[in-house]
mmCIF file of C-alpha atoms in Angstrom:
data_model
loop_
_atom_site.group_PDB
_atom_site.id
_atom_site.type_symbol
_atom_site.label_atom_id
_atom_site.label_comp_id
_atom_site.label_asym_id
_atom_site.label_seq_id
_atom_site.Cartn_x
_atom_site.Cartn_y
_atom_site.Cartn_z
ATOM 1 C CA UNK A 1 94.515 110.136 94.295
ATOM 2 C CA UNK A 2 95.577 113.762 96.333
ATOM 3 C CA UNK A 3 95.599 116.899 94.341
ATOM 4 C CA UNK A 4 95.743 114.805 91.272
ATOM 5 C CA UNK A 5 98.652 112.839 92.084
ATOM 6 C CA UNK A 6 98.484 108.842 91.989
ATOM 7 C CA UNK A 7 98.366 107.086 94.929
ATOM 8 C CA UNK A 8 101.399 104.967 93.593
ATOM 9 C CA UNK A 9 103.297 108.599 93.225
ATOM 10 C CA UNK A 10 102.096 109.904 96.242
ATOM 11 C CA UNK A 11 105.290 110.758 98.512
ATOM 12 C CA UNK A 12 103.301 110.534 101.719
ATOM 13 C CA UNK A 13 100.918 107.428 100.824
ATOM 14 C CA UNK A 14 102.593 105.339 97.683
ATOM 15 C CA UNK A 15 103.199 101.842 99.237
ATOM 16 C CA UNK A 16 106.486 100.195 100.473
ATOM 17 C CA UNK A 17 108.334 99.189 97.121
ATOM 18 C CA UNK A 18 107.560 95.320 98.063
ATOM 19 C CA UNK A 19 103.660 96.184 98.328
ATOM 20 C CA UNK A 20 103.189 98.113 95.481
ATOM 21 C CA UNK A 21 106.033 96.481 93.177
ATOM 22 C CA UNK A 22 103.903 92.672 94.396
ATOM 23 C CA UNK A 23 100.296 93.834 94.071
ATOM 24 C CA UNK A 24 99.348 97.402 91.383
ATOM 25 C CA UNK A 25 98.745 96.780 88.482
ATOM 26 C CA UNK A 26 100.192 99.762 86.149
ATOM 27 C CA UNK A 27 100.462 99.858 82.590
ATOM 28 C CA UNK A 28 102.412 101.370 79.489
ATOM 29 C CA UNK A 29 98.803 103.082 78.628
ATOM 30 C CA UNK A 30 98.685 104.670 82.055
ATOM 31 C CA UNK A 31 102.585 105.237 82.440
ATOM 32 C CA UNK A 32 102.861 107.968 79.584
ATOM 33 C CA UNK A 33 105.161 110.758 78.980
ATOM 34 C CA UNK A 34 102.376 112.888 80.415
ATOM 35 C CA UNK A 35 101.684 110.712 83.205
ATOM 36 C CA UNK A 36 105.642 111.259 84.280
ATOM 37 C CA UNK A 37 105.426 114.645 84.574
ATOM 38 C CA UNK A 38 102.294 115.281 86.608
ATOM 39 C CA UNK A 39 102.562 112.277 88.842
ATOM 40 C CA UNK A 40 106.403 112.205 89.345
ATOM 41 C CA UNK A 41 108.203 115.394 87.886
ATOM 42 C CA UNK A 42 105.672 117.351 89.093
ATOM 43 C CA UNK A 43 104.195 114.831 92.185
ATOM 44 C CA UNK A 44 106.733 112.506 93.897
ATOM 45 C CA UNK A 45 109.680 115.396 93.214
ATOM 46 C CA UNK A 46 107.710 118.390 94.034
ATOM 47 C CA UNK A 47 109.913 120.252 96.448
ATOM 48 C CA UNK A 48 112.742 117.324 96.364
ATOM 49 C CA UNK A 49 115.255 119.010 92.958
ATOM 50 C CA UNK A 50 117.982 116.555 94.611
ATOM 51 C CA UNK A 51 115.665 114.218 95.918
ATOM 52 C CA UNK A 52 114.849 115.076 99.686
ATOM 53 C CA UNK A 53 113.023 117.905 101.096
ATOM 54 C CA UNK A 54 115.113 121.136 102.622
ATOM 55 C CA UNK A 55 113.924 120.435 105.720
ATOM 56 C CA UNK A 56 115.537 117.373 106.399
ATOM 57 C CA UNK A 57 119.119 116.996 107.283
ATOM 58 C CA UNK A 58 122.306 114.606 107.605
ATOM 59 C CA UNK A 59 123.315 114.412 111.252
ATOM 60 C CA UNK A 60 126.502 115.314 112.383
ATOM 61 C CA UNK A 61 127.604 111.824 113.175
ATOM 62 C CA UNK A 62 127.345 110.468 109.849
ATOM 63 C CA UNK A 63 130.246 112.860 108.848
ATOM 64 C CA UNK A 64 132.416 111.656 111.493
ATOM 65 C CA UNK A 65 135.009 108.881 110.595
ATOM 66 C CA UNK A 66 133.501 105.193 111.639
ATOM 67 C CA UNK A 67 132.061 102.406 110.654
ATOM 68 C CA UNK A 68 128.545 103.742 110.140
ATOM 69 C CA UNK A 69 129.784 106.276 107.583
ATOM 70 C CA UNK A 70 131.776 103.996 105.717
ATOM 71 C CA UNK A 71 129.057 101.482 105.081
ATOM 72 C CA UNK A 72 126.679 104.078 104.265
ATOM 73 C CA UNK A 73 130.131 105.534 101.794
ATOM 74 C CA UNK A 74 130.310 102.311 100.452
ATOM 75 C CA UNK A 75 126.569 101.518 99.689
ATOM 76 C CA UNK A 76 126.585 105.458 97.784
ATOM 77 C CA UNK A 77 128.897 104.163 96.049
ATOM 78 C CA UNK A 78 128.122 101.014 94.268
ATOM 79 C CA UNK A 79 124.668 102.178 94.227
ATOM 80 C CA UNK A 80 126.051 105.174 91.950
ATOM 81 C CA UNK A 81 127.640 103.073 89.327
ATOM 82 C CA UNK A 82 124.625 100.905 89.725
ATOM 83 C CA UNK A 83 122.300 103.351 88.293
ATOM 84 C CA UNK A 84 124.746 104.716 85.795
ATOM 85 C CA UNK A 85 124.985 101.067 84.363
ATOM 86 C CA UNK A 86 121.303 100.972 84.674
ATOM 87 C CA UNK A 87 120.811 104.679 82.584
ATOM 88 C CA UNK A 88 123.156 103.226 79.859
ATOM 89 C CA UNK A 89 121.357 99.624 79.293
ATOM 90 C CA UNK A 90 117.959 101.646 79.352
ATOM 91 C CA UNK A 91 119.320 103.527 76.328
ATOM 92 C CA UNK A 92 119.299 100.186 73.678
ATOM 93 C CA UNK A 93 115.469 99.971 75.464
ATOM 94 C CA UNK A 94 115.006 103.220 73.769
ATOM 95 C CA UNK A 95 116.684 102.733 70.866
ATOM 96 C CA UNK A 96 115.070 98.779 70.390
ATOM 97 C CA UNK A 97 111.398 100.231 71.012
ATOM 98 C CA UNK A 98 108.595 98.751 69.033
ATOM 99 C CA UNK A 99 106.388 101.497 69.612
ATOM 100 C CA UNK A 100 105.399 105.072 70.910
ATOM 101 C CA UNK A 101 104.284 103.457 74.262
ATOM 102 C CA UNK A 102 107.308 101.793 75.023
ATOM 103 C CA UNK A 103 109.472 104.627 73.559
ATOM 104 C CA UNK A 104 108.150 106.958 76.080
ATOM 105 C CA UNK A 105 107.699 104.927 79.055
ATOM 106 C CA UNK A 106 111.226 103.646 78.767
ATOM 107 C CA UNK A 107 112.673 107.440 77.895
ATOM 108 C CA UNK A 108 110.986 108.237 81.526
ATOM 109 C CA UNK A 109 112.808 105.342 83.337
ATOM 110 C CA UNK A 110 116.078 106.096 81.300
ATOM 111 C CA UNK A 111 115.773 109.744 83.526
ATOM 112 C CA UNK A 112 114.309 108.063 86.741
ATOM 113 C CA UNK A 113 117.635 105.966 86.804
ATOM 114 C CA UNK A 114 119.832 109.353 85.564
ATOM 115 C CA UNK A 115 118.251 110.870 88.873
ATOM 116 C CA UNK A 116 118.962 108.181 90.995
ATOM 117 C CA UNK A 117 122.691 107.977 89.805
ATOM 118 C CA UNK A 118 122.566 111.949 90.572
ATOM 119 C CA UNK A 119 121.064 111.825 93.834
ATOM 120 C CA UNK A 120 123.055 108.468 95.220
ATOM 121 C CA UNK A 121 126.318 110.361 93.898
ATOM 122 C CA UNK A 122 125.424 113.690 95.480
ATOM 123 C CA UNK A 123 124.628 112.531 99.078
ATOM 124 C CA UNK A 124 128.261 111.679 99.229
ATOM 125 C CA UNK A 125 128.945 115.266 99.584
ATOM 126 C CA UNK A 126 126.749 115.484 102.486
ATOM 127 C CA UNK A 127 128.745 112.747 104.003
ATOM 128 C CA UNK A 128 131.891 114.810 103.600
ATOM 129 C CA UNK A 129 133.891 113.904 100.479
ATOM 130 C CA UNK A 130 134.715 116.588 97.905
ATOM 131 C CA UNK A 131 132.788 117.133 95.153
ATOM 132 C CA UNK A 132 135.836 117.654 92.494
ATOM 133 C CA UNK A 133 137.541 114.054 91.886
ATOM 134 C CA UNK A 134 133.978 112.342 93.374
ATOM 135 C CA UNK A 135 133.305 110.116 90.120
ATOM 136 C CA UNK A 136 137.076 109.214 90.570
ATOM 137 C CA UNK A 137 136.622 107.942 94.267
ATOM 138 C CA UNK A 138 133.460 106.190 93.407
ATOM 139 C CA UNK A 139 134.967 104.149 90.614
ATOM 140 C CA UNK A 140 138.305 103.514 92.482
ATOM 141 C CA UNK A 141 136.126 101.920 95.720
ATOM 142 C CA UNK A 142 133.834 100.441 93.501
ATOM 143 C CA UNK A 143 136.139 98.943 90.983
ATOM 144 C CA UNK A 144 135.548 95.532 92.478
ATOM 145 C CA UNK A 145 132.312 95.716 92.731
ATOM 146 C CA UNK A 146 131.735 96.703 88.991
ATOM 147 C CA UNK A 147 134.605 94.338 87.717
ATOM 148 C CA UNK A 148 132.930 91.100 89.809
ATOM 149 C CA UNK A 149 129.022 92.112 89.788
ATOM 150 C CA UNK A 150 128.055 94.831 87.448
ATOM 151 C CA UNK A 151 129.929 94.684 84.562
ATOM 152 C CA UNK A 152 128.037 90.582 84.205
ATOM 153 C CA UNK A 153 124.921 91.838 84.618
ATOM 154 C CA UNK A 154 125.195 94.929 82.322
ATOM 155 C CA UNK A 155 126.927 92.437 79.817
ATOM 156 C CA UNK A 156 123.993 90.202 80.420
ATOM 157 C CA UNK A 157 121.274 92.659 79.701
ATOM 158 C CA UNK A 158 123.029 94.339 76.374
ATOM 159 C CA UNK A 159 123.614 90.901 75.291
ATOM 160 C CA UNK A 160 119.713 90.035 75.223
ATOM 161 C CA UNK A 161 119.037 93.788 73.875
ATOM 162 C CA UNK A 162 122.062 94.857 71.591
ATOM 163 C CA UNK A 163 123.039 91.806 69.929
ATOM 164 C CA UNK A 164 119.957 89.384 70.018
ATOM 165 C CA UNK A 165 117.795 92.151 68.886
ATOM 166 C CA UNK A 166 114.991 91.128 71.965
ATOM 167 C CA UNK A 167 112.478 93.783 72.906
ATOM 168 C CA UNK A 168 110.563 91.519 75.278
ATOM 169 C CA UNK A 169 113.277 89.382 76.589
ATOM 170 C CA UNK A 170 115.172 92.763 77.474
ATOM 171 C CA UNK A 171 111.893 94.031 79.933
ATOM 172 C CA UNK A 172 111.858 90.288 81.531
ATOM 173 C CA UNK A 173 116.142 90.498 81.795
ATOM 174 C CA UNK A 174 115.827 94.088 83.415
ATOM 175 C CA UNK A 175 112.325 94.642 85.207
ATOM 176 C CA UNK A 176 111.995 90.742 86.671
ATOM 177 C CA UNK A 177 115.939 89.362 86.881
ATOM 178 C CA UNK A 178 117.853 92.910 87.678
ATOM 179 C CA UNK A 179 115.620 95.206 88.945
ATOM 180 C CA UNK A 180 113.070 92.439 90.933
ATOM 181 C CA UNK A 181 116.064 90.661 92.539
ATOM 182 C CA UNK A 182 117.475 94.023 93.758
ATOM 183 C CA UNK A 183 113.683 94.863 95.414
ATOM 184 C CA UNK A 184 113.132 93.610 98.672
ATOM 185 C CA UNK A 185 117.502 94.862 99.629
ATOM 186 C CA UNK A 186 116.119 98.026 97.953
ATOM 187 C CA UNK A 187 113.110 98.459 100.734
ATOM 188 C CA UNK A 188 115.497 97.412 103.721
ATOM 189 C CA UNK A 189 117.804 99.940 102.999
ATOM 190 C CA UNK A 190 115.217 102.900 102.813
ATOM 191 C CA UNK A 191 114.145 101.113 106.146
ATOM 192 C CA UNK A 192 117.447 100.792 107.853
ATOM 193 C CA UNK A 193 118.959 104.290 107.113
ATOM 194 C CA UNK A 194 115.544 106.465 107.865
ATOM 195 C CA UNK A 195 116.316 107.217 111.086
ATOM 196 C CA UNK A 196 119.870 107.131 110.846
ATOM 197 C CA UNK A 197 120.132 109.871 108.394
ATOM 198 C CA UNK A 198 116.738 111.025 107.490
ATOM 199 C CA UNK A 199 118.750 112.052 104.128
ATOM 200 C CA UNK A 200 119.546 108.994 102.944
ATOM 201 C CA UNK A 201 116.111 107.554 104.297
ATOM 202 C CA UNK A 202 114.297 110.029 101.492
ATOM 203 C CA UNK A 203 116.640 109.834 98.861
ATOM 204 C CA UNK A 204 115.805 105.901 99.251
ATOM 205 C CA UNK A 205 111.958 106.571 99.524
ATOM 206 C CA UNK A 206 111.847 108.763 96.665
ATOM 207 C CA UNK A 207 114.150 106.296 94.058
ATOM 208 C CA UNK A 208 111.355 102.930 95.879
ATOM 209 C CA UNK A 209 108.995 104.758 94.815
ATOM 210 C CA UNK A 210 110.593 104.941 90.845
ATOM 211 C CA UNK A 211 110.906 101.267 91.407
ATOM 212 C CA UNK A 212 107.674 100.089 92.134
ATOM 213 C CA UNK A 213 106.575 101.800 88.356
ATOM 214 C CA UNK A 214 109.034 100.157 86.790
ATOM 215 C CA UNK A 215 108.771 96.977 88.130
ATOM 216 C CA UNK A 216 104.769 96.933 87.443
ATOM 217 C CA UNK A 217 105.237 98.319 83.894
ATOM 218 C CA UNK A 218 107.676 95.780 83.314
ATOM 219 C CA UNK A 219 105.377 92.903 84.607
ATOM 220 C CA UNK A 220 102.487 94.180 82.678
ATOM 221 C CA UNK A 221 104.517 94.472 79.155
ATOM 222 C CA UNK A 222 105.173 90.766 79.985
ATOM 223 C CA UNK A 223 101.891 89.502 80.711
ATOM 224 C CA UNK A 224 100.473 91.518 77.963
ATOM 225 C CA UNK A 225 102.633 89.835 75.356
ATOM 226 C CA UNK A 226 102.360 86.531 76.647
ATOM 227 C CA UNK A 227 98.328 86.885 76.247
ATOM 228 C CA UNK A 228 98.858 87.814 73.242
ATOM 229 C CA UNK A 229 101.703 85.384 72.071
ATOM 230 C CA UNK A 230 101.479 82.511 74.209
ATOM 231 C CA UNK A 231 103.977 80.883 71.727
ATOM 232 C CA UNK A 232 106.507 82.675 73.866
ATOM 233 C CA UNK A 233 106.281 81.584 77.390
ATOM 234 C CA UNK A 234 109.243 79.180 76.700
ATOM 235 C CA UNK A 235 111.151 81.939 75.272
ATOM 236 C CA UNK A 236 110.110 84.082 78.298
ATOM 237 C CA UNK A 237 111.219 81.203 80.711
ATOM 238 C CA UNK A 238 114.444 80.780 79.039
ATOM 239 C CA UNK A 239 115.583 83.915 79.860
ATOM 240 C CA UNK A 240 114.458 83.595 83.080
ATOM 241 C CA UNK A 241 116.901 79.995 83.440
ATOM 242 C CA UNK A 242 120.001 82.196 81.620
ATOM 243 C CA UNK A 243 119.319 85.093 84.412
ATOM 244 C CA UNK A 244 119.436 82.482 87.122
ATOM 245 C CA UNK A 245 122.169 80.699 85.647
ATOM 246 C CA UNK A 246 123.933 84.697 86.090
ATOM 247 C CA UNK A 247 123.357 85.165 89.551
ATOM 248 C CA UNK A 248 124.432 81.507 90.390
ATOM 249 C CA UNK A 249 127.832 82.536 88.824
ATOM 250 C CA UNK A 250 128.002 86.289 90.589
ATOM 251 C CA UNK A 251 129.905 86.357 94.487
ATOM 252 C CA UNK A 252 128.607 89.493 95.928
ATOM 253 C CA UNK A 253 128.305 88.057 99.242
ATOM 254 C CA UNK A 254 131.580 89.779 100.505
ATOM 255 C CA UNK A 255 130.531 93.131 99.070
ATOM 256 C CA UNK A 256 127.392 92.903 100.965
ATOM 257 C CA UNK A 257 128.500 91.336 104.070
ATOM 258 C CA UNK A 258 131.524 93.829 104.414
ATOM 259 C CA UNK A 259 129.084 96.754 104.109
ATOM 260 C CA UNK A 260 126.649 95.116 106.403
ATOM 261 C CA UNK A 261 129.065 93.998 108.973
ATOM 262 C CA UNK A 262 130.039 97.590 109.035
ATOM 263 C CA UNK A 263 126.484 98.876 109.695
ATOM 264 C CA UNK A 264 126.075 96.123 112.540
ATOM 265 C CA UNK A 265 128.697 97.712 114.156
ATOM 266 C CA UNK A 266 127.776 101.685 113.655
ATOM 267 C CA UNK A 267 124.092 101.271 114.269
ATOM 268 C CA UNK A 268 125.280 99.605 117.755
ATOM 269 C CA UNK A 269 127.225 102.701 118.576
ATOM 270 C CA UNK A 270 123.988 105.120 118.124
ATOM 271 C CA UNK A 271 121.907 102.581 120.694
ATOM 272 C CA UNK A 272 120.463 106.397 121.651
ATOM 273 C CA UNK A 273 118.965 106.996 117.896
ATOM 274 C CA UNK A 274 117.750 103.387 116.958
ATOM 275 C CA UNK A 275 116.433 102.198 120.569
ATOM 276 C CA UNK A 276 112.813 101.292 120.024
ATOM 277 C CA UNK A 277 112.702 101.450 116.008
ATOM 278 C CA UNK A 278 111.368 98.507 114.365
ATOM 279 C CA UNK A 279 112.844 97.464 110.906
ATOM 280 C CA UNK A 280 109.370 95.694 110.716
ATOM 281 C CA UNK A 281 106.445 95.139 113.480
ATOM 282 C CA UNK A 282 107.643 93.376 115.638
ATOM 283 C CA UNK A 283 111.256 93.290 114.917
ATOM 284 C CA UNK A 284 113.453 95.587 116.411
ATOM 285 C CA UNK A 285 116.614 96.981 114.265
ATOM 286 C CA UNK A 286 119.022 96.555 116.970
ATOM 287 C CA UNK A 287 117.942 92.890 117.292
ATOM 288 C CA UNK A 288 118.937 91.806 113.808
ATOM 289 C CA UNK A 289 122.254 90.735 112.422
ATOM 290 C CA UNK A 290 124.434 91.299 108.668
ATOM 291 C CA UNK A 291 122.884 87.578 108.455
ATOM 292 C CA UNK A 292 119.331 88.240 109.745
ATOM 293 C CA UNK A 293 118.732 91.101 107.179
ATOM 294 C CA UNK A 294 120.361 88.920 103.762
ATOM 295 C CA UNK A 295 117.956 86.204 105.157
ATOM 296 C CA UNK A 296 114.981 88.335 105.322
ATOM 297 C CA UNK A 297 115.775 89.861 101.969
ATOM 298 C CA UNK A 298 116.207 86.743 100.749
ATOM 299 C CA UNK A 299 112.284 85.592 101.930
ATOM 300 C CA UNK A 300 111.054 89.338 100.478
ATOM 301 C CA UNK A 301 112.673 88.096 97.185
ATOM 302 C CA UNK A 302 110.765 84.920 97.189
ATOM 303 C CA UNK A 303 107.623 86.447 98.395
ATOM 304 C CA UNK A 304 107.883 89.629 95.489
ATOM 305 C CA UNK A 305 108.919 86.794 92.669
ATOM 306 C CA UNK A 306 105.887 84.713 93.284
ATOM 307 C CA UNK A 307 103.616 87.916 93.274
ATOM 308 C CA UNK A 308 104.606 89.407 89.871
ATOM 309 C CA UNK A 309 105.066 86.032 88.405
ATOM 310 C CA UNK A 310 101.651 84.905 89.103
ATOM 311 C CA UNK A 311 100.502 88.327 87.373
ATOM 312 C CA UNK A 312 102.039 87.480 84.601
ATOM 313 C CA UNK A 313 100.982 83.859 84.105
ATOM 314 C CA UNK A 314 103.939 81.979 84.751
ATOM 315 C CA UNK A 315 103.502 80.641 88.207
ATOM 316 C CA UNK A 316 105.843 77.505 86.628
ATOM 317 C CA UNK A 317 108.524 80.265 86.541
ATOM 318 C CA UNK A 318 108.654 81.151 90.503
ATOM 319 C CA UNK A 319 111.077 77.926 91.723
ATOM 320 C CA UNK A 320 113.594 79.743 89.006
ATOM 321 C CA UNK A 321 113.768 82.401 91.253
ATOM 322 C CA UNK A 322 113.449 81.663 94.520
ATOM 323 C CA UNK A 323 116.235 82.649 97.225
ATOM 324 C CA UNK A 324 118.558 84.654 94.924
ATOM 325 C CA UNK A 325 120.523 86.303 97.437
ATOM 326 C CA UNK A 326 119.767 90.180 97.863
ATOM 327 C CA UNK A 327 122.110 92.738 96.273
ATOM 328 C CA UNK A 328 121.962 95.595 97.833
ATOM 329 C CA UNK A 329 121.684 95.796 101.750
#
């Protein structure tokens, strides 16, 4: 802990999102209202109101017309509506609560996903487009996207929430088959983009670091229920086989190869910036392909899904999600 700040809020020393998401242990108990406004209103945000610091700023040449800006455009974009979806869903959380614990931890990741939805949104200005008509462009380039891959999902989640009435099968739908499956694509981009626009690179850090609470919350609400209702790991596993069953019917492979395929190109035009950065020790960025990176995503997937799965005691579970493609590169 510095100057009272968790380590897992900590700007400078929280974890990677993969690390921490795969091995803390952090509860509703410890995850309060209170908790959200030392350790990340008043912790991870300190000095960051739109989610970087003022001393950091977008180069020039991620304003200029190209490849590069138009995948980072692109990923803005559909990360935008992304969190938007995610802010609406997390209201029937609210609503559904079955206690003061999970009313306020919930109420805190309601405005954690609000922010990110800001801040995603708002770096498009940086990038050059105009601010009036901006919600209009992002739904217009994203209407794809949310017609093919996010409108299923959200559908998926109110389904479970809404209509089925299902506190618990709503935290394993959202914090192990949305939010886990978007993790390790989640951590590459922070890693990918740091450099390239250290902009972008905090804005990622800042909403990894809102992911790795949320994904440990969720994992501990699970495991604590199943201890105390072991009745339900089938129900708990069936939701796990309908979310599988989801993804197996989703095609966002040409959103995220078109977006990555754009990258490949930029980041070989700024050789100069990226020469000698390693996406991970040992592996260079300008070495990897649009296909090396879903791969490796792919094997962070496995690797987080075992973790959190084992945590909550449902290691039978992990073969249901094993190499779901990443979402968001």
């Amino acid at each position: 802990m510095t100057n009272g700040i968790p380590l897992e809020a900590d700007w400078h020393d929280a974890p990677g999102l993969l690390e921490g998401a795969g091995s803390l242990p952090l509860t509703l108990e410890q995850c309060d209202l209170g908790y959200w406004f030392s350790a990340v209103a008043q912790g991870t945000l300190a000095g960051r109101p739109r989610g970087y610091s003022a001393d950091v700023v977008t180069p020039e040449y991620m304003r200029e017309p190209g490849p590069l800006r138009e995948a980072l455009r692109l990923e803005l974009a559909y990360r935008a509506l992304d969190e938007e979806a995610a802010t609406k869903v997390l209201a029937d959380y609210v609503a559904t609560a079955p206690g003061v614990k999970e009313l306020e931890f919930f109420s805190t990741q309601l405005l954690d996903e609000a922010r990110h939805h800001m801040i995603f949104r708002d770096h498009l200005l940086n990038l050059g487009l105009p601010k009036e008509g901006l919600m209009d462009w992002i739904r217009t380039v994203g209407a794809d996207y949310e017609k093919q891959v996010l409108r299923p999902i959200k559908e998926f989640a109110q389904q479970i929430t809404r209509t089925e009435g299902d506190f618990i099968g709503g935290v394993v739908a959202f914090a192990i088959i949305i939010e886990g499956v978007l993790a390790a694509s989640t951590e590459l981009s922070e890693r990918k983009w740091g450099v390239l626009d250290p902009v972008a690179g905090e804005i990622a850090r800042g909403a990894a670091i809102d992911e790795i609470r949320h994904l440990a919350v969720g994992s501990s609400i699970v495991r604590e229920h199943l201890i105390k209702h072991p009745e339900e790991r089938e129900h708990v596993i069936g939701i796990l086989h309908r979310g599988r069953e989801l993804w197996g019917e989703i095609n966002d492979r040409e959103f995220v190869m078109h977006r990555e395929e754009l990258f490949q190109e930029g980041m070989l035009q700024r050789r100069d910036v990226l020469e000698g950065f390693e996406l991970f020790p040992g592996t260079m960025l300008l070495d990897t392909t649009a296909q090396s990176r879903w791969d490796l995503a792919a094997k962070w997937n496995d690797e987080l899904a075992e973790s959190r799965l084992r945590y909550m005691g449902i290691p039978e579970a992990i073969d249901l999600l094993r190499a779901q493609a990443p979402r968001i590169l």
